[in-house]
């Protein structure tokens, strides 16, 4: 069983260098897709092994087996099948595909990307966006908690209030600084998502 860290780089962004690509065409070329094989697949950087997984082959599926951990947490054992699909080539022979194992996806793809789970590019992008949303939501909730404490009107879109009479200036300044940071983070996330959606809409127009 191999070790596999799914990392988040500095600044909390997923770094693509932490993603491992598993190319089914490469496995086919190397003759590794015949049933009842078991082998290690390794990734290295600068000649040093950085990740590995065990792959077991069955008829029309492979079983991935590895350990995963995110953000330096506990290692989790992972084991699940990825189904294969074969399509005829124009020039004869068959071409092999992975069916993305992510829930509700099953896209036919040549390459799966491994973060903590191996999934198609589309699924990873989706997961990344959801993660960002929860980060934004958390920032918004924290800003709201501080607004309540300060007796300000709820909602970061509303104007900020002043210092409650009973509160020390120092406490007020600290809370206001925290509030502004959380509110900014929340706004930044929302703006980024809106931009992304706009870009997509523009993209579809062409
Ligand atoms: Zn997928």
mmCIF file of C-alpha atoms and ligand atoms in Angstrom:
data_model
loop_
_atom_site.group_PDB
_atom_site.id
_atom_site.type_symbol
_atom_site.label_atom_id
_atom_site.label_comp_id
_atom_site.label_asym_id
_atom_site.label_seq_id
_atom_site.Cartn_x
_atom_site.Cartn_y
_atom_site.Cartn_z
ATOM 1 C CA UNK A 1 0.000 0.000 0.000
ATOM 2 C CA UNK A 2 1.431 3.324 -1.007
ATOM 3 C CA UNK A 3 1.478 6.651 0.706
ATOM 4 C CA UNK A 4 -0.234 9.631 -0.730
ATOM 5 C CA UNK A 5 -0.494 13.090 0.723
ATOM 6 C CA UNK A 6 -3.082 15.404 -0.689
ATOM 7 C CA UNK A 7 -1.695 18.793 0.017
ATOM 8 C CA UNK A 8 -2.821 22.323 0.206
ATOM 9 C CA UNK A 9 -0.128 24.826 -0.500
ATOM 10 C CA UNK A 10 0.524 28.064 1.241
ATOM 11 C CA UNK A 11 -2.409 30.414 1.325
ATOM 12 C CA UNK A 12 -4.820 27.480 1.489
ATOM 13 C CA UNK A 13 -4.906 26.972 -2.268
ATOM 14 C CA UNK A 14 -4.783 23.512 -3.739
ATOM 15 C CA UNK A 15 -1.510 23.244 -5.547
ATOM 16 C CA UNK A 16 -1.549 21.396 -8.846
ATOM 17 C CA UNK A 17 1.914 20.054 -8.061
ATOM 18 C CA UNK A 18 0.235 17.956 -5.364
ATOM 19 C CA UNK A 19 -1.997 16.316 -7.969
ATOM 20 C CA UNK A 20 -0.902 13.013 -9.452
ATOM 21 C CA UNK A 21 -2.051 12.078 -12.913
ATOM 22 C CA UNK A 22 -2.913 8.468 -13.624
ATOM 23 C CA UNK A 23 -3.127 7.873 -17.371
ATOM 24 C CA UNK A 24 -5.007 4.746 -18.433
ATOM 25 C CA UNK A 25 -3.383 4.842 -21.902
ATOM 26 C CA UNK A 26 0.011 4.530 -20.258
ATOM 27 C CA UNK A 27 -1.162 1.493 -18.271
ATOM 28 C CA UNK A 28 -2.504 -0.041 -21.461
ATOM 29 C CA UNK A 29 0.719 0.685 -23.373
ATOM 30 C CA UNK A 30 2.768 -0.909 -20.621
ATOM 31 C CA UNK A 31 0.546 -4.002 -20.813
ATOM 32 C CA UNK A 32 -0.583 -3.650 -17.205
ATOM 33 C CA UNK A 33 -4.333 -3.931 -17.723
ATOM 34 C CA UNK A 34 -4.695 -7.677 -18.056
ATOM 35 C CA UNK A 35 -6.812 -9.176 -15.273
ATOM 36 C CA UNK A 36 -5.396 -10.431 -11.975
ATOM 37 C CA UNK A 37 -2.278 -8.315 -11.869
ATOM 38 C CA UNK A 38 -1.085 -6.380 -8.870
ATOM 39 C CA UNK A 39 1.566 -3.684 -9.083
ATOM 40 C CA UNK A 40 2.741 -0.414 -7.612
ATOM 41 C CA UNK A 41 2.433 2.804 -9.603
ATOM 42 C CA UNK A 42 4.868 5.508 -8.529
ATOM 43 C CA UNK A 43 5.299 9.218 -9.038
ATOM 44 C CA UNK A 44 8.627 10.856 -8.582
ATOM 45 C CA UNK A 45 10.003 14.349 -8.652
ATOM 46 C CA UNK A 46 13.709 15.012 -9.226
ATOM 47 C CA UNK A 47 14.345 11.286 -9.055
ATOM 48 C CA UNK A 48 12.715 11.014 -5.657
ATOM 49 C CA UNK A 49 9.542 9.020 -5.115
ATOM 50 C CA UNK A 50 6.795 11.364 -3.901
ATOM 51 C CA UNK A 51 3.734 9.126 -4.029
ATOM 52 C CA UNK A 52 2.701 5.606 -4.885
ATOM 53 C CA UNK A 53 -0.438 3.548 -5.111
ATOM 54 C CA UNK A 54 -1.130 -0.135 -5.486
ATOM 55 C CA UNK A 55 -3.232 -1.159 -8.457
ATOM 56 C CA UNK A 56 -5.007 -4.508 -8.728
ATOM 57 C CA UNK A 57 -6.624 -5.441 -12.009
ATOM 58 C CA UNK A 58 -9.830 -7.398 -12.512
ATOM 59 C CA UNK A 59 -11.958 -7.876 -15.595
ATOM 60 C CA UNK A 60 -12.985 -4.395 -16.760
ATOM 61 C CA UNK A 61 -11.961 -2.631 -13.569
ATOM 62 C CA UNK A 62 -8.931 -1.770 -11.457
ATOM 63 C CA UNK A 63 -8.829 -1.483 -7.681
ATOM 64 C CA UNK A 64 -6.830 1.437 -6.318
ATOM 65 C CA UNK A 65 -5.286 0.987 -2.910
ATOM 66 C CA UNK A 66 -3.308 3.670 -1.061
ATOM 67 C CA UNK A 67 -3.195 5.832 1.993
ATOM 68 C CA UNK A 68 -4.189 9.421 1.899
ATOM 69 C CA UNK A 69 -3.908 12.329 4.233
ATOM 70 C CA UNK A 70 -4.801 15.956 3.869
ATOM 71 C CA UNK A 71 -3.296 18.934 5.608
ATOM 72 C CA UNK A 72 -0.925 16.805 7.636
ATOM 73 C CA UNK A 73 -3.789 14.880 9.301
ATOM 74 C CA UNK A 74 -4.159 11.155 9.941
ATOM 75 C CA UNK A 75 -3.361 8.697 7.168
ATOM 76 C CA UNK A 76 -6.576 7.157 5.833
ATOM 77 C CA UNK A 77 -6.591 3.832 3.994
ATOM 78 C CA UNK A 78 -8.331 4.175 0.631
ATOM 79 C CA UNK A 79 -9.507 1.329 -1.565
ATOM 80 C CA UNK A 80 -12.065 1.487 -4.350
ATOM 81 C CA UNK A 81 -12.647 0.218 -7.865
ATOM 82 C CA UNK A 82 -12.391 2.267 -11.037
ATOM 83 C CA UNK A 83 -14.283 0.794 -13.942
ATOM 84 C CA UNK A 84 -12.784 0.542 -17.404
ATOM 85 C CA UNK A 85 -14.587 0.946 -20.668
ATOM 86 C CA UNK A 86 -13.308 -0.124 -24.072
ATOM 87 C CA UNK A 87 -14.198 1.579 -27.328
ATOM 88 C CA UNK A 88 -13.191 0.461 -30.824
ATOM 89 C CA UNK A 89 -10.511 2.506 -32.625
ATOM 90 C CA UNK A 90 -10.867 3.600 -36.244
ATOM 91 C CA UNK A 91 -7.690 1.753 -37.147
ATOM 92 C CA UNK A 92 -8.745 -1.425 -35.355
ATOM 93 C CA UNK A 93 -7.999 -2.454 -31.821
ATOM 94 C CA UNK A 94 -9.603 -1.004 -28.731
ATOM 95 C CA UNK A 95 -9.081 2.109 -26.728
ATOM 96 C CA UNK A 96 -9.429 2.005 -22.972
ATOM 97 C CA UNK A 97 -10.996 4.625 -20.682
ATOM 98 C CA UNK A 98 -11.423 5.132 -16.987
ATOM 99 C CA UNK A 99 -14.931 5.828 -15.783
ATOM 100 C CA UNK A 100 -14.490 8.546 -13.164
ATOM 101 C CA UNK A 101 -15.245 6.902 -9.784
ATOM 102 C CA UNK A 102 -16.572 10.064 -8.148
ATOM 103 C CA UNK A 103 -20.168 9.813 -7.012
ATOM 104 C CA UNK A 104 -22.614 10.623 -9.799
ATOM 105 C CA UNK A 105 -19.905 11.309 -12.410
ATOM 106 C CA UNK A 106 -18.779 8.234 -14.387
ATOM 107 C CA UNK A 107 -17.333 10.428 -17.139
ATOM 108 C CA UNK A 108 -15.218 8.527 -19.633
ATOM 109 C CA UNK A 109 -11.696 9.920 -19.250
ATOM 110 C CA UNK A 110 -8.107 8.997 -20.060
ATOM 111 C CA UNK A 111 -6.613 10.614 -16.982
ATOM 112 C CA UNK A 112 -7.639 10.582 -13.348
ATOM 113 C CA UNK A 113 -6.102 13.108 -10.969
ATOM 114 C CA UNK A 114 -5.285 12.122 -7.441
ATOM 115 C CA UNK A 115 -5.844 14.470 -4.597
ATOM 116 C CA UNK A 116 -7.197 12.426 -1.744
ATOM 117 C CA UNK A 117 -9.330 10.574 -4.283
ATOM 118 C CA UNK A 118 -8.664 9.900 -7.940
ATOM 119 C CA UNK A 119 -11.269 11.591 -10.080
ATOM 120 C CA UNK A 120 -11.581 13.373 -13.398
ATOM 121 C CA UNK A 121 -10.465 16.971 -13.848
ATOM 122 C CA UNK A 122 -14.055 18.189 -13.780
ATOM 123 C CA UNK A 123 -14.786 16.609 -10.383
ATOM 124 C CA UNK A 124 -11.648 18.055 -8.809
ATOM 125 C CA UNK A 125 -12.550 21.511 -10.046
ATOM 126 C CA UNK A 126 -16.010 21.136 -8.553
ATOM 127 C CA UNK A 127 -14.630 19.939 -5.229
ATOM 128 C CA UNK A 128 -12.217 22.858 -5.164
ATOM 129 C CA UNK A 129 -15.044 25.328 -5.712
ATOM 130 C CA UNK A 130 -17.125 23.756 -2.935
ATOM 131 C CA UNK A 131 -14.146 24.010 -0.595
ATOM 132 C CA UNK A 132 -13.798 27.677 -1.449
ATOM 133 C CA UNK A 133 -17.478 28.218 -0.755
ATOM 134 C CA UNK A 134 -17.209 26.733 2.708
ATOM 135 C CA UNK A 135 -14.171 28.935 3.400
ATOM 136 C CA UNK A 136 -16.177 31.983 2.340
ATOM 137 C CA UNK A 137 -19.199 30.868 4.347
ATOM 138 C CA UNK A 138 -17.048 30.419 7.413
ATOM 139 C CA UNK A 139 -15.563 33.897 6.993
ATOM 140 C CA UNK A 140 -19.052 35.333 6.596
ATOM 141 C CA UNK A 141 -20.357 33.544 9.700
ATOM 142 C CA UNK A 142 -17.427 34.853 11.750
ATOM 143 C CA UNK A 143 -18.010 38.384 10.538
ATOM 144 C CA UNK A 144 -21.697 38.042 11.494
ATOM 145 C CA UNK A 145 -20.836 36.786 14.983
ATOM 146 C CA UNK A 146 -18.706 39.868 15.559
ATOM 147 C CA UNK A 147 -21.441 42.150 14.179
ATOM 148 C CA UNK A 148 -23.857 40.684 16.731
ATOM 149 C CA UNK A 149 -21.342 41.238 19.537
ATOM 150 C CA UNK A 150 -20.911 44.853 18.490
ATOM 151 C CA UNK A 151 -24.657 45.328 18.170
ATOM 152 C CA UNK A 152 -24.307 46.154 14.467
ATOM 153 C CA UNK A 153 -27.016 45.476 11.921
ATOM 154 C CA UNK A 154 -26.729 41.899 10.556
ATOM 155 C CA UNK A 155 -25.300 41.422 7.075
ATOM 156 C CA UNK A 156 -21.822 42.409 5.887
ATOM 157 C CA UNK A 157 -23.371 44.410 3.041
ATOM 158 C CA UNK A 158 -24.830 46.782 5.637
ATOM 159 C CA UNK A 159 -22.832 49.746 6.951
ATOM 160 C CA UNK A 160 -20.700 49.211 10.031
ATOM 161 C CA UNK A 161 -21.885 50.668 13.319
ATOM 162 C CA UNK A 162 -19.886 52.358 16.052
ATOM 163 C CA UNK A 163 -18.440 51.215 19.361
ATOM 164 C CA UNK A 164 -20.941 50.007 21.957
ATOM 165 C CA UNK A 165 -20.810 52.377 24.963
ATOM 166 C CA UNK A 166 -19.842 49.653 27.453
ATOM 167 C CA UNK A 167 -16.975 48.233 25.373
ATOM 168 C CA UNK A 168 -13.314 49.125 25.825
ATOM 169 C CA UNK A 169 -11.750 50.858 22.826
ATOM 170 C CA UNK A 170 -9.036 48.237 22.631
ATOM 171 C CA UNK A 171 -11.565 45.390 22.456
ATOM 172 C CA UNK A 172 -13.572 47.316 19.904
ATOM 173 C CA UNK A 173 -10.542 47.974 17.684
ATOM 174 C CA UNK A 174 -9.545 44.306 17.805
ATOM 175 C CA UNK A 175 -13.058 43.090 16.944
ATOM 176 C CA UNK A 176 -13.388 45.647 14.168
ATOM 177 C CA UNK A 177 -10.081 44.545 12.629
ATOM 178 C CA UNK A 178 -11.173 40.895 12.815
ATOM 179 C CA UNK A 179 -14.573 41.727 11.372
ATOM 180 C CA UNK A 180 -13.045 43.605 8.433
ATOM 181 C CA UNK A 181 -10.665 40.733 7.659
ATOM 182 C CA UNK A 182 -13.481 38.153 7.673
ATOM 183 C CA UNK A 183 -15.780 40.411 5.676
ATOM 184 C CA UNK A 184 -13.027 41.041 3.090
ATOM 185 C CA UNK A 185 -12.323 37.315 2.758
ATOM 186 C CA UNK A 186 -16.008 36.653 2.279
ATOM 187 C CA UNK A 187 -16.360 39.408 -0.352
ATOM 188 C CA UNK A 188 -13.245 38.250 -2.190
ATOM 189 C CA UNK A 189 -14.582 34.708 -2.406
ATOM 190 C CA UNK A 190 -17.968 35.836 -3.643
ATOM 191 C CA UNK A 191 -16.428 38.140 -6.232
ATOM 192 C CA UNK A 192 -14.166 35.386 -7.485
ATOM 193 C CA UNK A 193 -17.103 33.014 -7.880
ATOM 194 C CA UNK A 194 -19.134 35.634 -9.719
ATOM 195 C CA UNK A 195 -16.221 36.263 -12.075
ATOM 196 C CA UNK A 196 -15.907 32.546 -12.702
ATOM 197 C CA UNK A 197 -19.592 32.251 -13.521
ATOM 198 C CA UNK A 198 -19.420 35.286 -15.812
ATOM 199 C CA UNK A 199 -16.404 33.868 -17.621
ATOM 200 C CA UNK A 200 -18.252 30.603 -18.168
ATOM 201 C CA UNK A 201 -21.302 32.377 -19.527
ATOM 202 C CA UNK A 202 -19.095 34.373 -21.892
ATOM 203 C CA UNK A 203 -17.323 31.140 -22.873
ATOM 204 C CA UNK A 204 -20.603 29.461 -23.788
ATOM 205 C CA UNK A 205 -21.553 32.416 -25.985
ATOM 206 C CA UNK A 206 -18.700 31.733 -28.407
HETATM 207 ZN ZN1 LIG B 1 -15.566 12.928 -12.472
#
